[in-house]
Coordinates of C-alpha atoms and ligand atoms in Angstrom, one line a residue:
M1 CA 0.0 0.0 0.0
Q2 CA 2.8 2.4 1.0
E3 CA 4.6 1.6 -2.2
K4 CA 1.4 2.4 -4.2
L5 CA 1.0 5.7 -2.5
A6 CA 4.6 6.6 -3.0
S7 CA 4.4 5.8 -6.7
Q8 CA 1.2 7.8 -7.0
A9 CA 2.8 10.8 -5.2
Y10 CA 5.8 10.4 -7.5
K11 CA 3.5 10.4 -10.5
N12 CA 1.7 13.5 -9.3
I13 CA 4.9 15.5 -8.8
E14 CA 6.1 14.3 -12.2
L15 CA 2.9 15.5 -13.8
R16 CA 3.0 18.9 -12.2
R17 CA 6.6 19.3 -13.2
T18 CA 5.8 18.3 -16.7
I19 CA 3.0 20.8 -17.0
L20 CA 5.2 23.6 -15.7
F21 CA 8.0 22.6 -18.0
R22 CA 5.9 22.2 -21.1
Y23 CA 3.6 25.2 -20.8
P24 CA 5.7 28.0 -19.3
P25 CA 4.1 30.8 -21.5
F26 CA 0.7 29.9 -20.1
V27 CA 1.9 30.0 -16.6
Y28 CA 3.5 33.4 -17.1
L29 CA 0.4 34.7 -18.9
R30 CA -1.7 33.6 -16.0
L31 CA 0.7 35.2 -13.5
S32 CA 0.4 38.5 -15.4
L33 CA -3.4 38.2 -15.4
V34 CA -3.4 37.7 -11.7
F35 CA -1.2 40.8 -11.4
L36 CA -3.7 42.7 -13.5
Y37 CA -6.6 41.5 -11.4
F38 CA -4.9 42.8 -8.3
C39 CA -4.3 46.1 -10.1
T40 CA -8.0 46.5 -10.8
L41 CA -8.8 45.7 -7.2
F42 CA -6.8 48.7 -6.2
K43 CA -7.8 50.7 -9.1
H44 CA -9.0 53.7 -7.2
K45 CA -5.5 54.0 -5.8
L46 CA -3.8 53.9 -9.2
K47 CA -4.0 56.5 -11.9
T48 CA -5.6 55.4 -15.2
R49 CA -2.3 56.0 -17.0
M50 CA -0.4 53.9 -14.5
K51 CA -3.0 51.1 -15.1
H52 CA -2.4 51.2 -18.8
Y53 CA 1.4 51.0 -18.4
I54 CA 1.0 47.9 -16.2
L55 CA -1.4 46.3 -18.7
I56 CA 0.9 47.0 -21.6
L57 CA 4.0 45.8 -19.7
S58 CA 2.5 42.6 -18.6
L59 CA 1.2 41.9 -22.2
I60 CA 4.7 42.5 -23.6
F61 CA 6.2 40.3 -20.9
S62 CA 3.8 37.4 -21.7
L63 CA 4.2 37.7 -25.4
S64 CA 8.0 37.9 -25.3
L65 CA 8.0 34.7 -23.2
Y66 CA 5.6 33.1 -25.5
S67 CA 7.5 33.8 -28.7
Q68 CA 10.7 32.7 -26.9
D69 CA 9.1 29.4 -26.2
A70 CA 7.8 29.1 -29.7
T71 CA 11.3 29.4 -31.1
K72 CA 12.5 27.1 -28.4
A73 CA 10.1 24.4 -29.5
A74 CA 10.7 24.6 -33.2
F75 CA 12.7 22.2 -35.4
V76 CA 13.1 21.9 -39.1
P77 CA 12.5 18.6 -40.9
P78 CA 15.5 16.2 -41.3
F79 CA 14.9 15.7 -45.0
D80 CA 14.1 17.8 -48.0
F81 CA 11.3 15.4 -49.1
P82 CA 7.8 14.8 -47.6
L83 CA 8.0 13.0 -44.2
M84 CA 6.2 9.6 -43.8
L85 CA 6.5 7.3 -40.8
S86 CA 7.0 3.6 -40.7
A87 CA 6.9 3.6 -36.8
N88 CA 5.8 6.2 -34.3
F89 CA 6.8 7.1 -30.8
G90 CA 6.1 4.6 -28.0
E91 CA 5.2 1.8 -30.4
L92 CA 5.2 -1.6 -28.6
R93 CA 8.3 -3.7 -29.4
T94 CA 9.1 -7.1 -27.9
N95 CA 11.3 -5.8 -25.1
H96 CA 11.1 -2.0 -25.3
L97 CA 8.9 0.9 -26.2
H98 CA 10.0 2.4 -29.5
S99 CA 11.8 5.5 -28.4
G100 CA 11.7 7.5 -31.6
L101 CA 10.2 8.0 -35.0
D102 CA 11.1 5.8 -38.0
I103 CA 11.1 8.1 -41.0
K104 CA 10.8 6.5 -44.4
T105 CA 13.6 7.4 -46.9
Q106 CA 11.8 6.6 -50.1
G107 CA 13.0 3.0 -50.1
I108 CA 16.7 3.9 -50.5
S109 CA 19.8 4.7 -48.4
G110 CA 22.0 7.7 -49.0
K111 CA 19.5 10.5 -48.6
K112 CA 21.0 13.8 -47.3
L113 CA 20.2 14.1 -43.6
F114 CA 19.9 17.6 -42.2
S115 CA 20.2 18.8 -38.6
I116 CA 16.8 19.7 -37.2
G117 CA 18.2 22.6 -35.1
N118 CA 21.1 24.6 -33.9
G119 CA 23.5 22.9 -31.5
Y120 CA 26.6 20.7 -31.5
I121 CA 27.5 17.0 -32.2
S122 CA 27.8 15.5 -28.7
R123 CA 28.5 11.9 -29.7
I124 CA 29.7 10.1 -32.8
L125 CA 29.0 6.4 -32.6
I126 CA 29.3 3.3 -34.7
T127 CA 27.6 0.3 -33.1
H128 CA 26.4 -3.2 -34.3
G129 CA 22.9 -2.5 -33.1
S130 CA 22.1 1.0 -34.4
G131 CA 24.9 1.3 -37.0
H132 CA 26.3 4.8 -37.6
M133 CA 24.8 7.2 -35.1
L134 CA 25.0 10.8 -34.2
Y135 CA 23.9 12.6 -31.0
I136 CA 23.2 16.3 -31.5
R137 CA 22.6 18.4 -28.4
Y138 CA 20.4 21.3 -29.4
D139 CA 20.4 24.8 -27.8
N140 CA 16.7 24.5 -27.0
G141 CA 17.0 21.8 -24.3
Y142 CA 16.6 18.7 -26.5
T143 CA 19.1 16.2 -27.8
A144 CA 18.4 14.2 -31.0
I145 CA 19.8 10.7 -31.8
Y146 CA 20.0 9.8 -35.5
R147 CA 20.4 6.0 -36.1
H148 CA 21.0 3.5 -38.9
L149 CA 23.0 6.1 -40.9
A150 CA 24.9 5.0 -44.0
G151 CA 27.8 7.3 -43.2
F152 CA 28.9 10.7 -41.8
V153 CA 30.0 13.8 -43.8
S154 CA 33.5 15.3 -43.5
P155 CA 35.2 15.9 -41.0
I156 CA 33.2 13.5 -38.8
A157 CA 33.7 10.7 -41.2
E158 CA 37.5 11.1 -41.1
R159 CA 37.4 11.4 -37.3
A160 CA 35.5 8.1 -37.0
A161 CA 37.8 6.3 -39.5
E162 CA 40.9 7.4 -37.5
Y163 CA 39.4 6.1 -34.3
Q164 CA 38.7 2.7 -35.9
Q165 CA 42.3 2.5 -37.2
E166 CA 43.8 3.6 -34.0
K167 CA 41.8 1.2 -31.7
E168 CA 41.6 -1.5 -34.3
T169 CA 37.8 -1.9 -33.8
W170 CA 34.7 -1.3 -35.9
E171 CA 32.8 0.1 -33.0
V172 CA 33.3 3.8 -32.4
V173 CA 32.5 6.0 -29.3
I174 CA 33.6 9.6 -29.6
T175 CA 32.3 12.4 -27.2
P176 CA 33.3 15.7 -28.7
D177 CA 33.0 18.9 -26.6
S178 CA 30.6 21.8 -27.5
T179 CA 33.2 23.7 -29.6
E180 CA 34.3 20.9 -31.9
Y181 CA 31.4 20.3 -34.2
P182 CA 28.8 23.1 -34.0
V183 CA 25.8 22.6 -36.4
H184 CA 23.0 24.8 -37.5
A185 CA 19.4 24.0 -38.5
G186 CA 19.3 22.5 -42.0
Q187 CA 23.0 21.7 -42.1
H188 CA 23.9 18.5 -44.0
I189 CA 25.3 16.1 -41.3
A190 CA 25.1 12.6 -42.6
W191 CA 23.6 10.1 -45.1
S192 CA 20.6 8.1 -44.2
G193 CA 21.0 4.3 -44.3
N194 CA 20.0 0.9 -43.2
T195 CA 22.9 0.0 -40.9
G196 CA 22.6 -2.0 -37.6
Y197 CA 19.5 -3.8 -36.6
S198 CA 17.4 -2.4 -39.4
F199 CA 15.3 -4.2 -42.0
G200 CA 14.9 -1.5 -44.6
P201 CA 16.3 2.0 -45.3
H202 CA 15.0 4.5 -42.8
L203 CA 16.0 7.1 -40.3
H204 CA 15.3 6.4 -36.6
L205 CA 15.1 9.8 -34.9
D206 CA 15.0 10.0 -31.1
L207 CA 14.4 13.2 -29.2
F208 CA 15.1 13.4 -25.5
E209 CA 15.1 16.2 -23.0
T210 CA 18.8 16.8 -22.4
E211 CA 18.3 17.5 -18.7
T212 CA 15.9 14.7 -17.7
E213 CA 17.0 12.2 -20.5
D214 CA 13.3 11.4 -21.0
Y215 CA 12.4 10.4 -24.5
V216 CA 9.6 12.6 -25.9
N217 CA 7.5 12.4 -29.0
A218 CA 9.4 14.1 -31.9
L219 CA 6.2 14.0 -34.0
S220 CA 4.9 16.9 -31.9
F221 CA 7.4 19.1 -33.8
F222 CA 6.6 17.8 -37.3
K223 CA 2.9 17.4 -36.9
N224 CA 1.9 19.7 -39.7
K225 CA 4.4 17.9 -42.0
I226 CA 2.4 14.7 -41.9
K227 CA -1.3 14.1 -42.7
D228 CA -3.4 12.0 -40.2
T229 CA -7.1 11.9 -40.3
R230 CA -7.5 8.2 -39.2
P231 CA -8.4 7.3 -35.6
P232 CA -6.9 4.3 -33.7
V233 CA -8.6 0.9 -33.9
I234 CA -9.2 -1.7 -31.2
H235 CA -8.8 -5.1 -32.9
S236 CA -9.5 -7.3 -29.8
I237 CA -10.0 -7.1 -26.1
M238 CA -8.6 -9.4 -23.4
L239 CA -10.0 -9.9 -19.9
F240 CA -7.6 -10.8 -17.2
P241 CA -9.3 -12.6 -14.2
Q242 CA -6.9 -12.1 -11.3
L243 CA -5.3 -15.2 -9.8
G244 CA -7.4 -16.4 -6.9
K245 CA -9.7 -13.4 -7.0
G246 CA -11.7 -13.4 -10.2
V247 CA -13.3 -15.6 -12.9
V248 CA -14.5 -14.9 -16.5
K249 CA -17.0 -17.3 -18.0
G250 CA -16.3 -19.8 -15.2
S251 CA -12.5 -19.8 -15.8
Q252 CA -9.4 -18.1 -14.4
K253 CA -7.9 -18.2 -17.9
R254 CA -7.6 -14.9 -19.9
L255 CA -10.4 -14.4 -22.4
I256 CA -10.1 -12.7 -25.8
F257 CA -13.0 -11.2 -27.8
T258 CA -13.5 -8.7 -30.6
P259 CA -15.3 -5.5 -29.8
K260 CA -17.6 -5.7 -32.8
N261 CA -21.1 -7.1 -31.8
A262 CA -19.6 -8.4 -28.5
Q263 CA -22.2 -10.2 -26.3
P264 CA -22.3 -9.5 -22.6
I265 CA -19.5 -11.5 -20.8
E266 CA -20.3 -13.2 -17.5
A267 CA -17.7 -12.5 -14.8
W268 CA -17.3 -12.4 -11.0
G269 CA -14.6 -11.0 -8.7
V270 CA -11.5 -9.0 -9.7
I271 CA -10.7 -8.6 -13.3
G272 CA -8.5 -6.4 -15.5
V273 CA -9.0 -5.4 -19.2
G274 CA -6.5 -5.0 -22.0
I275 CA -6.7 -4.1 -25.7
K276 CA -4.8 -4.9 -28.8
A277 CA -5.0 -1.6 -30.7
Y278 CA -3.2 0.3 -33.4
D279 CA -3.2 3.7 -34.9
Y280 CA -3.2 4.5 -38.6
M281 CA -2.2 7.4 -40.8
D282 CA -3.2 8.7 -44.2
E283 CA -1.7 7.4 -47.4
T284 CA 0.0 4.3 -45.8
N285 CA -0.9 0.9 -44.6
N286 CA 1.6 1.0 -41.7
R287 CA 0.2 0.6 -38.2
Y288 CA 1.4 2.6 -35.2
G289 CA 1.2 2.7 -31.5
V290 CA -1.8 4.4 -29.8
H291 CA -1.2 7.8 -28.2
T292 CA -4.1 8.0 -25.6
V293 CA -6.3 5.3 -24.1
T294 CA -9.1 6.0 -21.6
L295 CA -11.1 3.2 -20.0
S296 CA -14.3 4.1 -18.1
V297 CA -16.7 1.8 -16.3
D298 CA -20.3 2.9 -15.8
G299 CA -19.2 6.4 -16.8
K300 CA -16.4 6.6 -14.3
K301 CA -12.8 6.9 -15.6
V302 CA -10.7 4.1 -14.2
F303 CA -7.6 4.1 -16.4
H304 CA -5.7 6.5 -18.7
S305 CA -2.5 6.1 -20.7
V306 CA -0.7 8.9 -22.6
V307 CA 2.4 7.8 -24.5
D308 CA 4.3 11.1 -24.2
R309 CA 7.5 10.4 -22.3
F310 CA 9.5 7.7 -20.8
S311 CA 13.1 7.0 -19.6
V312 CA 15.4 4.3 -20.8
N313 CA 14.7 2.4 -17.6
E314 CA 10.9 2.6 -18.0
S315 CA 11.1 1.3 -21.5
R316 CA 11.5 -2.3 -20.2
M317 CA 8.3 -2.0 -18.2
I318 CA 6.5 -2.7 -21.5
Y319 CA 6.9 -6.3 -20.2
S320 CA 4.5 -5.4 -17.3
W321 CA 2.2 -3.0 -19.2
T322 CA 1.6 -5.5 -22.1
Y323 CA 0.8 -9.1 -22.5
N324 CA 1.3 -10.6 -26.0
S325 CA 0.8 -7.1 -27.6
Y326 CA -2.3 -6.4 -25.5
M327 CA -1.9 -3.1 -23.6
K328 CA -3.3 -3.6 -20.1
S329 CA -5.7 -1.0 -18.8
F330 CA -4.5 -1.7 -15.2
I331 CA -1.2 -1.2 -13.5
E332 CA 0.8 -4.0 -11.9
P333 CA 2.2 -2.9 -8.5
G334 CA 5.8 -2.9 -9.6
N335 CA 5.2 -1.0 -12.9
K336 CA 6.4 2.5 -12.6
L337 CA 5.7 3.7 -16.1
R338 CA 4.7 7.4 -15.6
M339 CA 2.5 7.3 -18.8
L340 CA -0.1 5.1 -17.0
Q341 CA -2.6 6.5 -14.6
A342 CA -5.3 4.6 -12.6
Y343 CA -8.2 6.4 -11.0
N344 CA -9.6 3.8 -8.7
D345 CA -8.0 2.3 -5.6
Q346 CA -7.3 -1.0 -7.4
R347 CA -4.7 0.2 -9.9
G348 CA -7.4 0.1 -12.6
L349 CA -8.6 -3.5 -11.8
I350 CA -12.4 -3.8 -11.5
T351 CA -14.4 -5.7 -8.9
I352 CA -17.5 -7.3 -10.3
D353 CA -19.6 -8.1 -7.2
D354 CA -23.1 -7.0 -8.2
E355 CA -25.6 -9.0 -10.3
R356 CA -25.9 -6.4 -12.9
D357 CA -24.5 -5.1 -16.2
Y358 CA -21.2 -3.2 -16.0
K359 CA -20.7 -0.9 -19.0
F360 CA -17.1 -0.6 -20.2
D361 CA -16.2 2.3 -22.5
Y362 CA -12.9 2.8 -24.3
E363 CA -11.9 6.1 -25.9
L364 CA -8.7 6.1 -28.1
K365 CA -7.0 9.1 -29.4
D366 CA -4.0 9.9 -31.6
L367 CA -1.7 12.9 -31.4
Y368 CA -3.9 14.7 -34.0
G369 CA -7.1 14.3 -31.9
N370 CA -8.6 11.6 -34.1
T371 CA -10.9 9.7 -31.7
S372 CA -12.6 6.3 -31.6
H373 CA -15.0 4.8 -29.1
Y374 CA -15.7 1.1 -28.1
H375 CA -18.3 -0.3 -25.7
F376 CA -19.0 -3.7 -24.2
I377 CA -20.9 -5.2 -21.2
V378 CA -19.5 -7.4 -18.4
R379 CA -22.5 -9.1 -16.7
G380 CA -22.0 -9.7 -13.0
T381 CA -22.8 -13.4 -12.4
P382 CA -21.8 -15.2 -9.2
Q383 CA -19.3 -18.0 -9.9
S384 CA -17.0 -19.9 -7.7
I385 CA -13.4 -18.6 -7.5
Q386 CA -10.5 -21.1 -6.9
P387 CA -8.1 -19.7 -4.2
I388 CA -4.4 -19.6 -5.0
P389 CA -2.8 -23.0 -4.1
Y390 CA -0.6 -22.1 -1.1
N391 CA 3.1 -22.6 -1.7
E392 CA 5.3 -20.3 0.3
K393 CA 8.5 -21.4 -1.5
Y394 CA 7.3 -20.6 -5.0
Y395 CA 5.0 -17.7 -4.4
L396 CA 7.3 -14.7 -5.0
K397 CA 6.3 -11.3 -3.8
W398 CA 7.2 -8.3 -6.0
D399 CA 8.1 -6.0 -3.1
E400 CA 10.4 -8.4 -1.3
V401 CA 13.8 -9.9 -1.9
N402 CA 13.3 -13.4 -3.2
H403 CA 15.7 -16.3 -3.0
I404 CA 15.2 -19.5 -4.9
N405 CA 17.2 -22.5 -3.6
E406 CA 17.2 -25.9 -5.2
P407 CA 19.8 -28.6 -5.0
G408 CA 22.4 -27.2 -7.4
L409 CA 20.6 -23.9 -8.1
E410 CA 20.6 -20.6 -6.3
M411 CA 18.9 -17.4 -7.5
H412 CA 18.7 -14.0 -5.8
I413 CA 16.0 -11.7 -7.1
P414 CA 16.2 -8.1 -5.8
K415 CA 13.3 -6.3 -4.4
E416 CA 11.0 -4.8 -7.1
A417 CA 12.6 -6.8 -9.9
L418 CA 9.3 -8.5 -10.4
Y419 CA 6.3 -6.3 -11.5
D420 CA 3.8 -8.4 -9.6
N421 CA 3.5 -11.4 -7.3
V422 CA 3.9 -14.7 -9.1
L423 CA 3.2 -18.3 -8.4
L424 CA 6.0 -20.3 -10.1
N425 CA 5.2 -23.4 -12.1
H426 CA 8.5 -25.1 -11.3
N427 CA 10.1 -28.4 -12.3
V428 CA 13.6 -30.1 -12.4
W429 CA 14.9 -32.5 -15.0
T430 CA 18.0 -34.5 -13.8
D431 CA 19.0 -35.7 -17.3
S432 CA 19.1 -33.4 -20.2
P433 CA 21.0 -34.1 -23.4
G434 CA 24.1 -31.9 -23.9
A435 CA 23.9 -30.4 -20.4
I436 CA 26.3 -30.8 -17.5
A437 CA 23.8 -29.7 -14.9
F438 CA 20.2 -30.4 -14.0
T439 CA 17.7 -28.4 -16.0
Y440 CA 15.7 -26.1 -13.8
Q441 CA 12.3 -24.8 -14.9
L442 CA 11.7 -21.9 -12.6
N443 CA 8.6 -21.1 -14.5
D444 CA 7.1 -22.6 -17.7
E445 CA 6.3 -19.2 -19.2
R446 CA 9.1 -16.6 -19.3
I447 CA 8.7 -13.9 -16.6
P448 CA 10.8 -10.8 -17.4
L449 CA 12.5 -8.9 -14.5
Q450 CA 13.1 -5.2 -14.3
T451 CA 16.7 -5.7 -12.9
N452 CA 19.4 -8.3 -13.2
S453 CA 19.4 -11.2 -10.8
D454 CA 22.3 -13.5 -9.8
L455 CA 21.9 -17.1 -10.9
Y456 CA 24.2 -19.9 -9.9
I457 CA 23.9 -23.4 -11.4
G458 CA 26.0 -26.3 -10.0
V459 CA 27.9 -28.4 -12.5
R460 CA 27.2 -32.2 -12.1
N461 CA 29.2 -34.0 -14.7
K462 CA 32.4 -32.1 -14.9
V463 CA 34.3 -33.2 -18.0
S464 CA 38.0 -33.3 -17.0
T465 CA 39.2 -32.9 -20.6
I466 CA 37.3 -29.6 -21.2
D467 CA 38.4 -26.4 -19.6
T468 CA 35.8 -24.5 -17.6
T469 CA 35.9 -21.4 -19.9
K470 CA 33.7 -23.5 -22.2
Y471 CA 30.8 -23.7 -19.7
Y472 CA 27.9 -21.4 -20.2
V473 CA 24.4 -21.0 -18.7
A474 CA 21.7 -21.7 -21.3
R475 CA 18.1 -20.7 -21.3
I476 CA 15.9 -23.5 -22.7
E477 CA 12.8 -22.5 -24.6
K478 CA 10.9 -24.9 -26.8
D479 CA 14.0 -27.2 -26.9
K480 CA 16.1 -24.3 -28.2
A481 CA 19.1 -23.2 -26.1
T482 CA 20.2 -19.6 -25.9
S483 CA 23.5 -18.6 -24.2
L484 CA 23.3 -16.3 -21.1
G485 CA 27.0 -16.3 -20.7
G486 CA 28.5 -17.1 -17.3
K487 CA 31.8 -17.9 -15.4
Y488 CA 32.7 -21.1 -13.6
E489 CA 33.8 -20.8 -10.0
N490 CA 33.8 -23.4 -7.1
G491 CA 31.5 -25.9 -8.8
F492 CA 29.0 -23.4 -10.0
V493 CA 28.5 -21.4 -13.2
K494 CA 27.4 -17.9 -12.3
T495 CA 25.7 -15.4 -14.5
R496 CA 23.2 -12.5 -14.3
V497 CA 19.7 -13.0 -15.8
R498 CA 16.8 -10.6 -16.3
E499 CA 14.1 -13.2 -16.4
L500 CA 12.7 -16.3 -14.8
G501 CA 12.5 -19.3 -17.2
T502 CA 14.2 -22.6 -17.7
F503 CA 18.0 -22.8 -17.2
T504 CA 20.9 -25.3 -17.4
V505 CA 24.6 -25.4 -18.0
K506 CA 26.0 -26.4 -21.4
I507 CA 29.5 -26.7 -23.1
D508 CA 30.7 -24.9 -26.2
T509 CA 33.9 -26.1 -27.7
V510 CA 33.1 -25.3 -31.3
P511 CA 34.5 -22.0 -32.7
P512 CA 32.5 -19.9 -35.1
L513 CA 32.2 -21.0 -38.7
I514 CA 33.6 -18.6 -41.2
T515 CA 32.8 -18.8 -44.9
A516 CA 34.3 -16.5 -47.6
V517 CA 31.3 -15.4 -49.7
N518 CA 32.2 -15.4 -53.5
P519 CA 35.9 -14.3 -53.1
Q520 CA 36.2 -14.5 -56.9
R521 CA 33.8 -11.5 -57.1
W522 CA 35.5 -9.3 -54.5
R523 CA 37.7 -7.7 -57.1
T524 CA 34.7 -6.5 -59.1
T525 CA 32.3 -5.6 -56.3
G526 CA 35.0 -4.0 -54.1
N527 CA 33.6 -5.7 -51.1
I528 CA 35.3 -8.4 -49.1
V529 CA 32.4 -10.5 -47.6
F530 CA 32.5 -13.3 -45.0
K531 CA 29.6 -15.2 -43.4
V532 CA 30.1 -15.9 -39.7
E533 CA 27.9 -18.4 -37.9
E534 CA 28.0 -19.3 -34.2
K535 CA 25.7 -22.1 -33.1
E536 CA 26.0 -22.3 -29.4
T537 CA 26.8 -18.9 -27.9
D538 CA 27.4 -15.6 -29.6
I539 CA 30.3 -13.9 -31.5
H540 CA 32.4 -12.1 -28.9
S541 CA 34.9 -10.4 -31.1
Y542 CA 36.4 -10.4 -34.6
K543 CA 39.2 -8.8 -36.4
G544 CA 40.1 -8.5 -40.1
M545 CA 43.6 -7.9 -41.6
I546 CA 44.9 -7.3 -45.1
D547 CA 48.6 -7.9 -45.6
G548 CA 49.1 -8.0 -41.8
K549 CA 47.4 -4.6 -41.3
Y550 CA 44.1 -4.0 -39.5
V551 CA 41.2 -2.9 -41.7
P552 CA 37.8 -2.0 -40.3
F553 CA 35.3 -4.8 -41.2
S554 CA 31.7 -4.0 -40.3
W555 CA 29.4 -6.7 -38.9
E556 CA 25.9 -6.8 -40.3
I557 CA 24.0 -8.5 -37.5
T558 CA 20.9 -8.9 -39.6
T559 CA 22.6 -11.1 -42.1
N560 CA 25.6 -12.4 -40.0
R561 CA 28.0 -11.0 -42.5
I562 CA 31.4 -9.3 -41.9
I563 CA 32.2 -6.9 -44.7
Y564 CA 35.0 -4.6 -45.7
K565 CA 34.5 -2.1 -48.5
V566 CA 38.0 -1.9 -50.1
D567 CA 39.5 1.5 -49.9
P568 CA 41.5 1.9 -53.2
H569 CA 43.7 4.6 -51.5
K570 CA 44.9 2.0 -49.0
I571 CA 44.7 -1.3 -50.9
K572 CA 46.4 -1.5 -54.2
K573 CA 44.1 -2.8 -56.9
G574 CA 45.0 -5.6 -59.3
I575 CA 47.5 -7.4 -57.1
K576 CA 47.3 -10.3 -54.7
H577 CA 46.6 -9.6 -51.0
A578 CA 46.8 -11.8 -47.9
I579 CA 43.4 -11.6 -46.1
E580 CA 42.9 -12.8 -42.6
L581 CA 39.7 -12.9 -40.5
V582 CA 39.7 -14.1 -36.8
A583 CA 36.4 -14.6 -34.9
T584 CA 36.0 -15.6 -31.3
D585 CA 32.8 -16.8 -29.5
E586 CA 31.9 -16.1 -25.9
C587 CA 33.5 -19.3 -24.7
E588 CA 36.9 -18.3 -26.2
N589 CA 36.8 -20.6 -29.1
E590 CA 38.7 -19.0 -31.9
R591 CA 38.5 -19.5 -35.7
K592 CA 41.1 -18.0 -38.1
V593 CA 40.7 -17.9 -41.9
N594 CA 43.4 -16.9 -44.3
L595 CA 43.2 -16.6 -48.1
T596 CA 45.1 -14.8 -50.9
V597 CA 42.9 -13.0 -53.3
T598 CA 43.5 -10.5 -56.1
L599 CA 41.6 -7.4 -55.3
Ligands
ZN601 ZN1 13.2 2.9 -35.0

C-alpha cells in the first residue's frame, strides 16, 4: 500500500513538473493576469495612465516569453522530401517501447540528412545495433539521436575512421565537446541508411530532453508535415481474471473477444482489461502505437495512458504493461511507467460483485485528436473462484527480496525486480542431453524482470578434458538453447539474468564458422564478404587484416556477414593480397581464416 501511495505521489509530482515545464508561457500569462486582477482591485489607488502602463508591460512580458518558447520548441525537418513514418513514438516492441520516429527514406539509403536545429554534435557512434549514429545536443534543451545512418560527412567521417584504425575496432565512441562540431538547422550532417538492426532503409530519430533524459515524441514538432485523419482501432480485447480473485465465464484463464457485436460477458470478482489496438495514418498501410487510451466503467474513468514520455529504464516496463501485444488498462504494482494512470483504488482493476451489467467504454485518441469509441458489457454473475494454491517457497512477492534455492541452483531476485506477485510453475529434470547440470524450470512461461538477478547453477558431470571457460548458462525455450554467458567458480557457473525461465549449463567447444562469400567477385564488387555463424553462444569479437594490417570490417548483425569495403587509397588494386579474419565466441573458441585474393 505504501509503495502504491509513494508511486502515486511520484506520478503527481512528475505530472506537475511536466506541465510547468511544457507550458511556461501559459503559466507566465496567468501570472500576469493575476497581477492585472490585483491592479483592478486597487484601481481607485492607481491613476488610469499607470494602469495602462502595467497592462501593456504585462502583455509585452507574456508575449515575449511566448515567442521565446515558440522558437525554443521549433525544429526543421531532417529531410528535403515529404515525411512519412514507418513507426511512431512509443510503439510496442518485444522488449522495449520504440523511443523515436522511424522516418521512411523513399526506399533507399544515401539521402541527405539535415540537422533539425542549432547545437553541436555531442556523440559520434558506430555500433552493431544502431549502425552509424549521431547525437546532437540542441540549444533548446533537447538532444536528438540519428540512427542507422549509411555514413557521416566530413570531417566527422574522417574522425571516426581514424578512431577505428587507432583502436583496431569497428565500434566507435567519440564524445566531442561543444566547440568541436557546432551545427545549425538545415546543415547536412550525414547520409541516411540501413545499418545496424534495421530491416529496410529509414532514419530512426530519437528526441530526448537533455536534462531529464526522458524520450519525448518528436512528432509533436513535425505534426503539420504529416497528414493523419484516421483514428486508432481496437482489434481485440482481453479480460484478465486475477489469480485467486476473479473468474471470467467460469474460468481463471484470460479471455479474448472482438469489440464488434460483443455479447455480454459473465464474470465475477476482480478482473482487468487489456486491448490490442493500433493507430493508422493517411496514405500508408503501416500501423502505429496508440497515443491515448481511456477506460471508463459505468461512466467513471478508471484508467488512462498517454504515450508522451519515458526514460530508458521505463522502456523495459513494457513487459509489465503489455501481455502478448495487448496493452493492459490496469497497472501492476511494480510497474512505474509514468505514462499510465489509474483512477480507482485497485490500480485500474475492477471488482464485479453485483448481479448487474457493467458498462465498459474505451476512448482512443491519436496525437492529432482523431478519436474512436468502443463499448462492451460485463455481466455480474456469481461464480466460484478457486483460491491460490498455497506454496510459500514458490510464491514470490514483487516488493520483497526473493531467494530460490534448489539442489544445485541458487537465484537471488532483488526487491521490485518483479512487477507483480507470481506463483511459479517449477520443475527439475535430472538428465538433459548436452547439459552438464540439471535443467531447472523456474517457470514454464518466461517472466521478465526489471533488474538483473544473480543465478548460480551447479555443475554435475564435470568433463575433465574440457576447460571451464567453455561452460555457459543456457536458457531453454521450446527445446532451443540460448546462451546467457557465465563464469565457472567453485562448482557453479554464475551469470546474471533478467528473467525467470528454464535454465541449465552447457558446453561450447566449437569455434564460429567462417565462410568467404564469393571471393572471386571481391575484385569487381570492391567488397570483401565473410559469413560468420555461431551455433552455441554468440560472437564475442572479430578482427580482419589485409597484408598484416588492420582494416575496419563491419558486422551486419541482420545477415551475419562481416564486410570490408575496399579503400583503393589504402589497398592496391589488381594485385594479390593476404586476407585474414579471426572470430571468437563467448567461450573463447577462436577461428582463423586466411586466403590470398587479387583485389
Ligand atoms: Zn526505430
